[in-house]
Coordinates of C-alpha atoms and ligand atoms in Angstrom, one line a residue:
X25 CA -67.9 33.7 68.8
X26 CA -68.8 37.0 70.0
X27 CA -67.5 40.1 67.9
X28 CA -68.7 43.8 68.6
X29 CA -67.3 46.7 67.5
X30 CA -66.9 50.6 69.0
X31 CA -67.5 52.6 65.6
X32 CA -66.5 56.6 66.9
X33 CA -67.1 59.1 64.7
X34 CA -63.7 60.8 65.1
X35 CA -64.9 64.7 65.6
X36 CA -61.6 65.6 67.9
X37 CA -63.0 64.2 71.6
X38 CA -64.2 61.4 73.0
X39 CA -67.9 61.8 74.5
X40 CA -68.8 60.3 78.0
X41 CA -71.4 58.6 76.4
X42 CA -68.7 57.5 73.9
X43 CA -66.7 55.6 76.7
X44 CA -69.5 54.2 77.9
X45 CA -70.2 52.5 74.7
X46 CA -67.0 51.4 74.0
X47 CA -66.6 50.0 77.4
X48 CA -69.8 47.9 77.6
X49 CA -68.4 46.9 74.4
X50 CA -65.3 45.7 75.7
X51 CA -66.6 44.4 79.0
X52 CA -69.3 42.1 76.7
X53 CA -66.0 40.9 74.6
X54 CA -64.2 40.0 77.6
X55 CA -67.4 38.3 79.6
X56 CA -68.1 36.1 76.4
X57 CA -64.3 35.2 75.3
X58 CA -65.4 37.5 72.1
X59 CA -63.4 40.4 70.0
X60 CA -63.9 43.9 70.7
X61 CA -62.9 46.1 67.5
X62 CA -62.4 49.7 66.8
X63 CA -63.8 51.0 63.6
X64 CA -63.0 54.5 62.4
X65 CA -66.1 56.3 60.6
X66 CA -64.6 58.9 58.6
X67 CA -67.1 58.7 55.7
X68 CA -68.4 62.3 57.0
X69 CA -65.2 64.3 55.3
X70 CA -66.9 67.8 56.7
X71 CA -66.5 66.5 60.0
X72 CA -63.1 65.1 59.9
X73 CA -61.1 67.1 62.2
X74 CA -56.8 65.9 62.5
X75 CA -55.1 63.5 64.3
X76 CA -59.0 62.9 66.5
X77 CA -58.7 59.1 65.4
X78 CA -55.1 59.1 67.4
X79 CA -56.1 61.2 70.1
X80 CA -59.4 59.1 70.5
X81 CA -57.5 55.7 71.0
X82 CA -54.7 57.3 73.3
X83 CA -58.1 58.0 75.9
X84 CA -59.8 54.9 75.4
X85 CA -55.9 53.3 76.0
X86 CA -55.8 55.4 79.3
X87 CA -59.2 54.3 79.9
X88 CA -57.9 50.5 80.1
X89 CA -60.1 50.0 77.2
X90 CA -57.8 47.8 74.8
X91 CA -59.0 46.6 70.9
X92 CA -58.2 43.3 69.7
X93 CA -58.4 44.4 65.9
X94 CA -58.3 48.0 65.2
X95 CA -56.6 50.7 62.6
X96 CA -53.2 50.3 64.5
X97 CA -53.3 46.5 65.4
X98 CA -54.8 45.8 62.0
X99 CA -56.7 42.5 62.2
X100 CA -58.5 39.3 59.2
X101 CA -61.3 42.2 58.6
X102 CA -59.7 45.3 58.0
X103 CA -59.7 48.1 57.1
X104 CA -60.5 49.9 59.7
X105 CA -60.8 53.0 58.7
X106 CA -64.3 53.9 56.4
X107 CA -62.1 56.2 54.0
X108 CA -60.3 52.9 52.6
X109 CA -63.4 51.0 52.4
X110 CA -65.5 53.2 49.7
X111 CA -65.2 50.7 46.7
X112 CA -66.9 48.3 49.1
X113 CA -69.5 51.2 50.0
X114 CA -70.0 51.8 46.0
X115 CA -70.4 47.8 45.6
X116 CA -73.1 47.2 47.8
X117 CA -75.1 50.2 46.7
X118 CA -74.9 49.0 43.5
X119 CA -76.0 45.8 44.7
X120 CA -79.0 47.0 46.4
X121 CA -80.4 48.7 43.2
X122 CA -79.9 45.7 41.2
X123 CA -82.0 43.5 44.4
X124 CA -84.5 46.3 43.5
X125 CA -84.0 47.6 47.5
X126 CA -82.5 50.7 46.6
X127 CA -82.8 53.0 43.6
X128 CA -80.7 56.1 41.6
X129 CA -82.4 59.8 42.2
X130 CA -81.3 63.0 40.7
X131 CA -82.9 65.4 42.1
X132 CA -81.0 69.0 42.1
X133 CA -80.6 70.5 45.4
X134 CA -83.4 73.2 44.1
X135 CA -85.9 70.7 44.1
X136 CA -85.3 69.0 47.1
X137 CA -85.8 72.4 48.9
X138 CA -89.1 73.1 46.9
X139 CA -90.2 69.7 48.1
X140 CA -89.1 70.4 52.0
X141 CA -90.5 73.5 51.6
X142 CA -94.5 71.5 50.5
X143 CA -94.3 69.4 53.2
X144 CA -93.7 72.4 55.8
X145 CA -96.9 74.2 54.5
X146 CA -98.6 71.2 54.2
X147 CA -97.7 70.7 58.3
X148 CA -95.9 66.9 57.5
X149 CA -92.9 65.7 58.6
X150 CA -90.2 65.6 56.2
X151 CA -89.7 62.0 54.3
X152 CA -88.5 62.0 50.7
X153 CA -91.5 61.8 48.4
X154 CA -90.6 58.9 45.6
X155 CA -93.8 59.4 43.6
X156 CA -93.1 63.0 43.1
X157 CA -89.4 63.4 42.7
X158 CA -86.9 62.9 39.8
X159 CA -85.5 59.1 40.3
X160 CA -85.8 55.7 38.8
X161 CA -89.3 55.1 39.4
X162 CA -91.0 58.6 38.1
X163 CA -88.7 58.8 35.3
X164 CA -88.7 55.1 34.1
X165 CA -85.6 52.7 33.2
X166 CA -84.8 54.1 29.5
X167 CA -84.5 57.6 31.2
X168 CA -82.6 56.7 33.9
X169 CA -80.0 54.9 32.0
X170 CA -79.2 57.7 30.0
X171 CA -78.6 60.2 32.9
X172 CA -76.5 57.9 34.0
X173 CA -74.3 57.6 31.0
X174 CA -73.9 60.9 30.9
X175 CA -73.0 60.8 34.7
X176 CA -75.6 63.0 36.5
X177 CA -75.4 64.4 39.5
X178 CA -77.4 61.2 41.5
X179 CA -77.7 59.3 44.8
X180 CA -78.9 56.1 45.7
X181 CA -81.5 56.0 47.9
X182 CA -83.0 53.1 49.6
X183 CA -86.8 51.7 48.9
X184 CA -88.5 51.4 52.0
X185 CA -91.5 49.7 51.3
X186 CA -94.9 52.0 51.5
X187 CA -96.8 50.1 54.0
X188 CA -96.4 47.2 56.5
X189 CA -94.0 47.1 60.0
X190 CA -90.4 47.0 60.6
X191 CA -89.6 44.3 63.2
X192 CA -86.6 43.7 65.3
X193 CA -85.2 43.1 68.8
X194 CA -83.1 44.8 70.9
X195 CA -81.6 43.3 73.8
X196 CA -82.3 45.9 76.3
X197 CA -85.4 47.1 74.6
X198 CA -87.1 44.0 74.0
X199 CA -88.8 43.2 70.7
X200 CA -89.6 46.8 68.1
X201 CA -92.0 47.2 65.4
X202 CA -92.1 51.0 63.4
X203 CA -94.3 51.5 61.0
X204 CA -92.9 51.4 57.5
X205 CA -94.4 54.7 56.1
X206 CA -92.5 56.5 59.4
X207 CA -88.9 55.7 57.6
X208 CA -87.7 57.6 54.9
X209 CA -86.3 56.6 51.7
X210 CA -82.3 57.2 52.9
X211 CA -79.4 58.2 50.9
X212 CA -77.5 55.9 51.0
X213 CA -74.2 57.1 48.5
X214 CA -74.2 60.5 48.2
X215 CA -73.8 62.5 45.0
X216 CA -70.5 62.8 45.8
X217 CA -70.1 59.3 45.4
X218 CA -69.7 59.0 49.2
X219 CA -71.4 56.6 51.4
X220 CA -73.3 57.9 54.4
X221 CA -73.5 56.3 57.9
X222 CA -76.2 53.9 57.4
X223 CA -74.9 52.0 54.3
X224 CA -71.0 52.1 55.5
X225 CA -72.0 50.9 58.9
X226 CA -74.5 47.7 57.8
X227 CA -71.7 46.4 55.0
X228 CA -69.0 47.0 57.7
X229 CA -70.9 45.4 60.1
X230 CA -71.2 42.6 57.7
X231 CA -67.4 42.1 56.9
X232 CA -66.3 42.4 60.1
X233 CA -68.9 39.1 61.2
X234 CA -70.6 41.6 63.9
X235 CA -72.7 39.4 66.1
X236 CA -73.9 42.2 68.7
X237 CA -74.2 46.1 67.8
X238 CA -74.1 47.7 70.8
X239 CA -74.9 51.5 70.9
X240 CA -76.3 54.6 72.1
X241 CA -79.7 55.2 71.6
X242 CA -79.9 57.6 69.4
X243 CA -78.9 55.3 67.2
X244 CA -82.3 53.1 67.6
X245 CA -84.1 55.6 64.7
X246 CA -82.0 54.4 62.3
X247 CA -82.0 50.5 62.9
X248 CA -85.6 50.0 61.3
X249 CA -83.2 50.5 58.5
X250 CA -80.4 48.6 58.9
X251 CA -82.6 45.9 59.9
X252 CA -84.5 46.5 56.1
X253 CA -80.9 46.8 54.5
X254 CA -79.4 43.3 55.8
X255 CA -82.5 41.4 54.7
X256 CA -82.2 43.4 51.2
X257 CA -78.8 41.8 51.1
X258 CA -79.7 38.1 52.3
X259 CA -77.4 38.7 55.2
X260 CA -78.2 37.8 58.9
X261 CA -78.6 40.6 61.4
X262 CA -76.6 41.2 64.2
X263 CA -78.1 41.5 67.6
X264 CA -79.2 45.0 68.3
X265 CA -78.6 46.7 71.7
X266 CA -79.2 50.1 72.5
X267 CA -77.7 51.8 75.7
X268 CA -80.0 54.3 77.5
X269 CA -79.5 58.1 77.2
X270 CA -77.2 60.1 79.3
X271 CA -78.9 63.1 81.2
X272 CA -78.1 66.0 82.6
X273 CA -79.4 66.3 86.7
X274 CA -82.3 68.0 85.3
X275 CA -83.2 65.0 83.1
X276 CA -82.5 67.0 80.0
X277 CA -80.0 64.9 77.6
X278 CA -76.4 65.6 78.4
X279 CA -75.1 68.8 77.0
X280 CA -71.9 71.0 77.3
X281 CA -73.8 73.9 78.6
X282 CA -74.1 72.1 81.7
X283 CA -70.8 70.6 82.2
X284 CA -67.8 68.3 80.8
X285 CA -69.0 65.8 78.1
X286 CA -65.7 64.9 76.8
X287 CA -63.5 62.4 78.6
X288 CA -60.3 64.3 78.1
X289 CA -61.8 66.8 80.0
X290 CA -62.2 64.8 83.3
X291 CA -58.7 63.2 82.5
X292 CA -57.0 66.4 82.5
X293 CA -59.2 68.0 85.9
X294 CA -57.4 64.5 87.7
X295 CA -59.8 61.9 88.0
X296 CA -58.6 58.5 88.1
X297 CA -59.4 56.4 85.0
X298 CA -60.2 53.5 87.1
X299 CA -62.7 55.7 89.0
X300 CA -64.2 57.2 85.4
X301 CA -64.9 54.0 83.8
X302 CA -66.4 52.6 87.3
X303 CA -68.4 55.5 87.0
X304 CA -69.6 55.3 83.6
X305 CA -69.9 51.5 83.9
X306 CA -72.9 51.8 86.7
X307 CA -74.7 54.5 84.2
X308 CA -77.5 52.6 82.8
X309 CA -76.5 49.3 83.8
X310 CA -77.4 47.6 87.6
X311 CA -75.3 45.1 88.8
X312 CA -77.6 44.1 91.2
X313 CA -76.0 44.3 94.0
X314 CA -75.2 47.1 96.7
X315 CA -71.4 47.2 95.6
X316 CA -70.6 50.2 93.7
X317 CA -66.3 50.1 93.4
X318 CA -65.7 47.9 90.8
X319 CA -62.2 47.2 88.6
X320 CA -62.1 46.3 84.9
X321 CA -61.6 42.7 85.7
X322 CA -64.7 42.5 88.5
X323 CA -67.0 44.8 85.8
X324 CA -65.6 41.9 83.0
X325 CA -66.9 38.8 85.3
X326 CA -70.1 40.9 86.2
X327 CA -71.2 42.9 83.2
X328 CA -74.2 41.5 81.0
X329 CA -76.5 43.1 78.7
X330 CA -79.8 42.2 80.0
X331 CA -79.4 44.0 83.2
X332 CA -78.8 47.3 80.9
X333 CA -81.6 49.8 81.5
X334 CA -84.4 51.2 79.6
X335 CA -83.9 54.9 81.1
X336 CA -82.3 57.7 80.5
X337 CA -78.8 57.7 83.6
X338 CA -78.2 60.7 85.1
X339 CA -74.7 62.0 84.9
X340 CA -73.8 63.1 88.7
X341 CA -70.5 64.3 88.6
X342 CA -70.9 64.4 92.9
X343 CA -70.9 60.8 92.4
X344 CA -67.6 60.8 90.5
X345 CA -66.0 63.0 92.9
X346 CA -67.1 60.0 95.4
X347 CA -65.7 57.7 93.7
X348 CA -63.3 59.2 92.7
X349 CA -62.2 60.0 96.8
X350 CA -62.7 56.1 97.3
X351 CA -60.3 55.3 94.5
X352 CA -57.9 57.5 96.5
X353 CA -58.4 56.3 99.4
X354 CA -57.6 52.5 98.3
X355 CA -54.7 53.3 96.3
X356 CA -51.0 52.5 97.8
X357 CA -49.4 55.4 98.5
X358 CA -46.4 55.2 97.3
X359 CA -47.8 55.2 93.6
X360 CA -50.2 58.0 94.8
X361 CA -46.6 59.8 95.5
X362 CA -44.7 59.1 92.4
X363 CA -48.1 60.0 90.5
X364 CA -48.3 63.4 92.1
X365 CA -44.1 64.5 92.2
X366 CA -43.8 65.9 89.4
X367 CA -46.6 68.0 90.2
X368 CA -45.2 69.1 93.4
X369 CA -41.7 69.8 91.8
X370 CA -43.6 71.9 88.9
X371 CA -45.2 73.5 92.4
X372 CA -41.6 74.4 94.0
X373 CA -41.5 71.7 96.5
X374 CA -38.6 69.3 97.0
X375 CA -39.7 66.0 98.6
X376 CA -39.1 62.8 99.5
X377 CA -41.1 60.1 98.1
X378 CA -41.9 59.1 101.7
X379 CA -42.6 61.7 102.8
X380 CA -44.6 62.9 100.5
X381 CA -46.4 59.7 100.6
X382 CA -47.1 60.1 104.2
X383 CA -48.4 63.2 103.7
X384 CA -50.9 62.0 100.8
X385 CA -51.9 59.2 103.4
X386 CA -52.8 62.4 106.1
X387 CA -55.0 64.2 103.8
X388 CA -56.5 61.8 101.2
X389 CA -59.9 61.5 103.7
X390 CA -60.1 65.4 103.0
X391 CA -59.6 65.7 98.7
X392 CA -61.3 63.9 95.9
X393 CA -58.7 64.4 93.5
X394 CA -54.9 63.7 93.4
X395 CA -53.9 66.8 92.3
X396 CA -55.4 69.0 94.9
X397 CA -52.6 67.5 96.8
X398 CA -50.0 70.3 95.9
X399 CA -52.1 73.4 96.6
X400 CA -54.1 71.6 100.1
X401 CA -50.6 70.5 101.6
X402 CA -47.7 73.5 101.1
X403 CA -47.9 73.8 105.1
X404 CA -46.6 70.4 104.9
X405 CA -43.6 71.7 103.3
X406 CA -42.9 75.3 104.2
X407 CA -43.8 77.3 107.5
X408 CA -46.9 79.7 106.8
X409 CA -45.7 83.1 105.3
X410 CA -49.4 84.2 105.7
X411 CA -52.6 83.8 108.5
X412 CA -55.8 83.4 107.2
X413 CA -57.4 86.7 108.4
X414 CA -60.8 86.0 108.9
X415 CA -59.3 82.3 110.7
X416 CA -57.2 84.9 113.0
X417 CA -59.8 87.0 113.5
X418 CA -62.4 84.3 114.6
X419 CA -59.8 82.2 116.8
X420 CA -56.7 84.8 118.6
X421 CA -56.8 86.9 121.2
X422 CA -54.0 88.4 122.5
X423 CA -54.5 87.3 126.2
X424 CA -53.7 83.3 124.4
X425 CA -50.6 84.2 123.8
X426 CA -49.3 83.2 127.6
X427 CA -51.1 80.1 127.5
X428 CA -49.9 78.9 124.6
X429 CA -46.5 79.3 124.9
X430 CA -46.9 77.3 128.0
X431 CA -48.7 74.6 126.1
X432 CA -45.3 74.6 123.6
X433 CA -43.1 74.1 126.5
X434 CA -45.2 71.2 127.6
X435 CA -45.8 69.6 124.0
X436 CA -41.7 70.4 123.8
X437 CA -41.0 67.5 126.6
X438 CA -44.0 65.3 125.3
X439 CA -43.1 62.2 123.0
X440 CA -44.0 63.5 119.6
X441 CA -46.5 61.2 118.4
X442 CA -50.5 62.4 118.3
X443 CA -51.6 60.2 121.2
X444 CA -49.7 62.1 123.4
X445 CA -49.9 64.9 121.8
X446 CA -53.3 65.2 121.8
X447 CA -53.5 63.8 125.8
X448 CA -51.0 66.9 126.9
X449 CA -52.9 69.1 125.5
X450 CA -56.4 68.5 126.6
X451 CA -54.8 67.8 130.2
X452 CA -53.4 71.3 129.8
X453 CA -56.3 73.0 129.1
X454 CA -58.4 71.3 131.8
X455 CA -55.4 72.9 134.4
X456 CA -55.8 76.3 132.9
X457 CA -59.7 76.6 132.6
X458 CA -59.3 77.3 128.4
X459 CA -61.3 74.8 126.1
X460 CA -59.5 72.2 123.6
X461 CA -61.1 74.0 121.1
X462 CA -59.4 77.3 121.4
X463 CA -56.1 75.2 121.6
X464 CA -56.7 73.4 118.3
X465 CA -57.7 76.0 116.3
X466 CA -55.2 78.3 117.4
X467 CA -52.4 76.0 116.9
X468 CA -53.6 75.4 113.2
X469 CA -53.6 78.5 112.7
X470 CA -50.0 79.3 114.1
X471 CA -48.6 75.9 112.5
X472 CA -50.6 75.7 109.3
X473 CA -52.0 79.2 108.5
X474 CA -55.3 77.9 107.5
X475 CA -58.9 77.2 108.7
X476 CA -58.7 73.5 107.3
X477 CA -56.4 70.9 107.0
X478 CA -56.0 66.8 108.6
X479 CA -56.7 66.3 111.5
X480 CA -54.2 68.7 113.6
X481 CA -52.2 66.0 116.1
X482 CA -51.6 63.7 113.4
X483 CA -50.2 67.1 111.3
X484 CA -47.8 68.1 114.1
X485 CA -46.7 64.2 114.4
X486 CA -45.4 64.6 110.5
X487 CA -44.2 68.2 110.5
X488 CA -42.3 67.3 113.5
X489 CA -41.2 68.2 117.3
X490 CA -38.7 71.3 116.0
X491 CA -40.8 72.2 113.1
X492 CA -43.8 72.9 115.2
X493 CA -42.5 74.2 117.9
X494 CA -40.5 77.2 115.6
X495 CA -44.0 78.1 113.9
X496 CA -45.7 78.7 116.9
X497 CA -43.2 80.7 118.1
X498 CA -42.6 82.8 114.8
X499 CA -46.7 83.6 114.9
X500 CA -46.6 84.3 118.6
X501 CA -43.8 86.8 117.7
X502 CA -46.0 87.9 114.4
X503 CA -49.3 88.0 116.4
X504 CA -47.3 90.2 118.9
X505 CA -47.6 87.9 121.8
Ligands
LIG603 N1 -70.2 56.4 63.9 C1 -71.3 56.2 64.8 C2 -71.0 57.1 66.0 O1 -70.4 58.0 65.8 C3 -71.5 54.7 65.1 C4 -72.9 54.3 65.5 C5 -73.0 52.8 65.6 O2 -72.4 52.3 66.5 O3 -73.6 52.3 64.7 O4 -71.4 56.8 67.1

């Protein structure tokens, strides 16, 4: 039975890259009739920021992403939530010194600077240097069991060996070796007494009967030792797979300083979520197939890790907005209208549902996002107080002014529907030696105010006969004519 697990971190948002990884968790669950869990990793107290744990499960709920086991649904494997797991933590670090896989240092924070500081003049990277340092190995077993009677300040670290490869596979990667003497000698419980990410994460993983981790890639420095940890502890490895980075347009890695990262953030600017996690679904992964609008339950039958890529995706928000616009254009209207009321009640405009649906359904080819709906239609719901002046400017001259009130006495007898609507008025301008153009854009300007809008016959059709016809005359009055 397939079990993964999304393992957040919970620093106060959830990260695009985050969703991502939670989803291809939950779309491998689903595919494979497995359990998708949510794990809380708190053990990083400095980074614990209030209520994120909440606020990260009420997006990943809007997201459609749903947990089988999780702090809130509880489950056979919890806790969890790292903070009420630390005797567990303690156990297994115990455990590992006593396989001889991990051992106790006491190095002073002093000393540990003195050594970073050799290795930087020296012109090596850093990696914690056993044969030098104060821990079980330079200061011998009698030693070492007094300090710890007398409860020194210590940590556990883990004994990498010195030479040799680290092997494992990843299922997007395909099969990994690093060099032992590349991997440092981890802490892996704190002087503190706290466990850090590496130890927490392989006994959780453990616990929970993880078949398939399934993470970013940033992750992939530290599996060489995970993979060294679940051997130490005679347990079987899960199935590593490691998504590819997210990048910026400029191939750098996805950062703030070039746009949203968190998922709130795109929530709150109006995206749909169904057009989000479509989004974020085709970032490193290829369906194969010219399709691009899936749903949840099409990404569920269609989603498998071996079409994951190696490279880095780029992050195109255009392509959201895309998206995004096709996800509004699918939608029935009627829930497109009830979604956006109460923002055009909070904008002063008092609707019908129907009609405000019809007028969604006029404009949605023109917007990406539901809630440019309120400021991009007010003409649909009050006459123009103002004329865009550079619009007026471009389009009027007083000498239209005759032949557009004649073109409102004709449209006034003409069935109100934008076939004919449209057919009057090119016939008219034909008779009276104007082009169309001039007609259209002065009309949109007298009935709507502004340079853009849907296209103008199917406008007047909605507004209506009386509607229209009062506009134009208030502007012919305002423009003097
Ligand atoms: N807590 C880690 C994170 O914040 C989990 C990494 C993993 O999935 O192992 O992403």
């Amino acid at each position: 039975m397939v079990r993964v697990r999304f393992a957040p971190s919970p620093t106060g948002y959830l990260h695009v890259g985050g969703l991502r990884t939670a989803l291809y968790n939950y779309l491998f669950a689903k595919r494979h009739g497995g359990v998708c869990i949510l794990r809380i990793e708190d053990t990083d107290r400095t980074r614990l920021v209030e209520g994120a744990a909440e606020a990260l499960l009420t997006t990943l709920r809007w997201a459609g992403i749903e947990f089988d086991e999780s702090p809130e649904k509880g489950g056979d494997c919890g806790p969890y939530v790292q903070s009420e797991r630390f005797d567990l933590y303690r156990q297994y670090a115990a455990e590992l010194v006593e396989r001889g896989a991990a051992y106790y240092a006491f190095d002073t924070a002093e000393e540990l600077d003195a050594m970073r500081k050799r290795m930087q003049d020296a012109g090596v990277a850093w990696r914690y240097d056993r044969t030098t340092m104060r821990n079980q190995y330079t200061l011998g077993e009698a030693e070492t069991k007094r300090l710890l009677a007398e409860d020194a300040p210590k940590t556990v670290r883990m004994k990498v060996p010195l030479s040799g490869e680290i092997r494992f596979d990843d299922l997007v990667r395909g099969p990994i070796e690093v060099p032992a003497r590349d991997v440092d000698d981890q802490i892996l419980l704190k002087s503190d007494n706290f466990p850090t990410y590496h130890l927490a994460n392989i006994v959780d993983d453990h616990f929970m009967n993880i078949t398939h981790v399934i993470r970013g890639e940033e992750w992939l420095p530290s599996t060489p030792k995970h993979a060294l940890l679940y051997d130490a502890l005679g347990w079987e490895r899960p199935q590593f797979a490691h998504l590819p980075l997210l990048l910026n347009p400029d191939k750098t890695k996805l950062s703030k300083r070039q746009g949203d990262v968190a998922v709130e953030d795109y929530r709150e600017k109006g995206y749909f979520h169904e057009a989000l996690v479509n989004f974020v679904a085709l970032l490193g992964w290829n369906p194969s197939s010219d399709r691009e609008i899936f749903s949840m339950q099409e990404l569920i039958d269609t989603f498998d890790l071996p079409k994951v890529n190696k490279a880095g995706a780029v992050f195109d928000v255009q392509k959201l907005d895309w998206m995004n616009s096709e996800y509004l254009r699918a939608k029935p209207l009627d829930e497109l209208a009830r979604d956006i009321m109460p923002a055009m009640q909070a904008s002063g405009v008092t609707t019908t549902p129907d009609y405000l649906a019809s007028v969604i359904g006029l404009v949605r080819e023109r917007i990406h996002k539901l809630n440019e709906v309120p400021a991009f239609t007010t003409y649909m719901f009050h006459a123009p107080t103002e004329y865009e002046a550079e619009f007026k400017e471009k389009h009027w001259l007083p000498e239209h002014a005759a032949p557009v009130r004649s073109l409102a006495e004709r449209l006034a007898t003409t069935e109100w529907h934008h076939t004919p609507l449209q057919e009057v008025t090119k016939a008219f301008a034909k008779e009276s030696g104007i082009k169309v153009g001039v007609f259209m854009n002065v009309l949109r300007l007298m009935i709507t105010g502004r340079s853009v809008g849907a296209g103008m016959f199917e406008t007047m059709e909605l507004l209506g006969k009386e509607e229209c016809l009062k506009r134009v005359e208030t502007a012919l009055k305002a423009f003097g004519g």
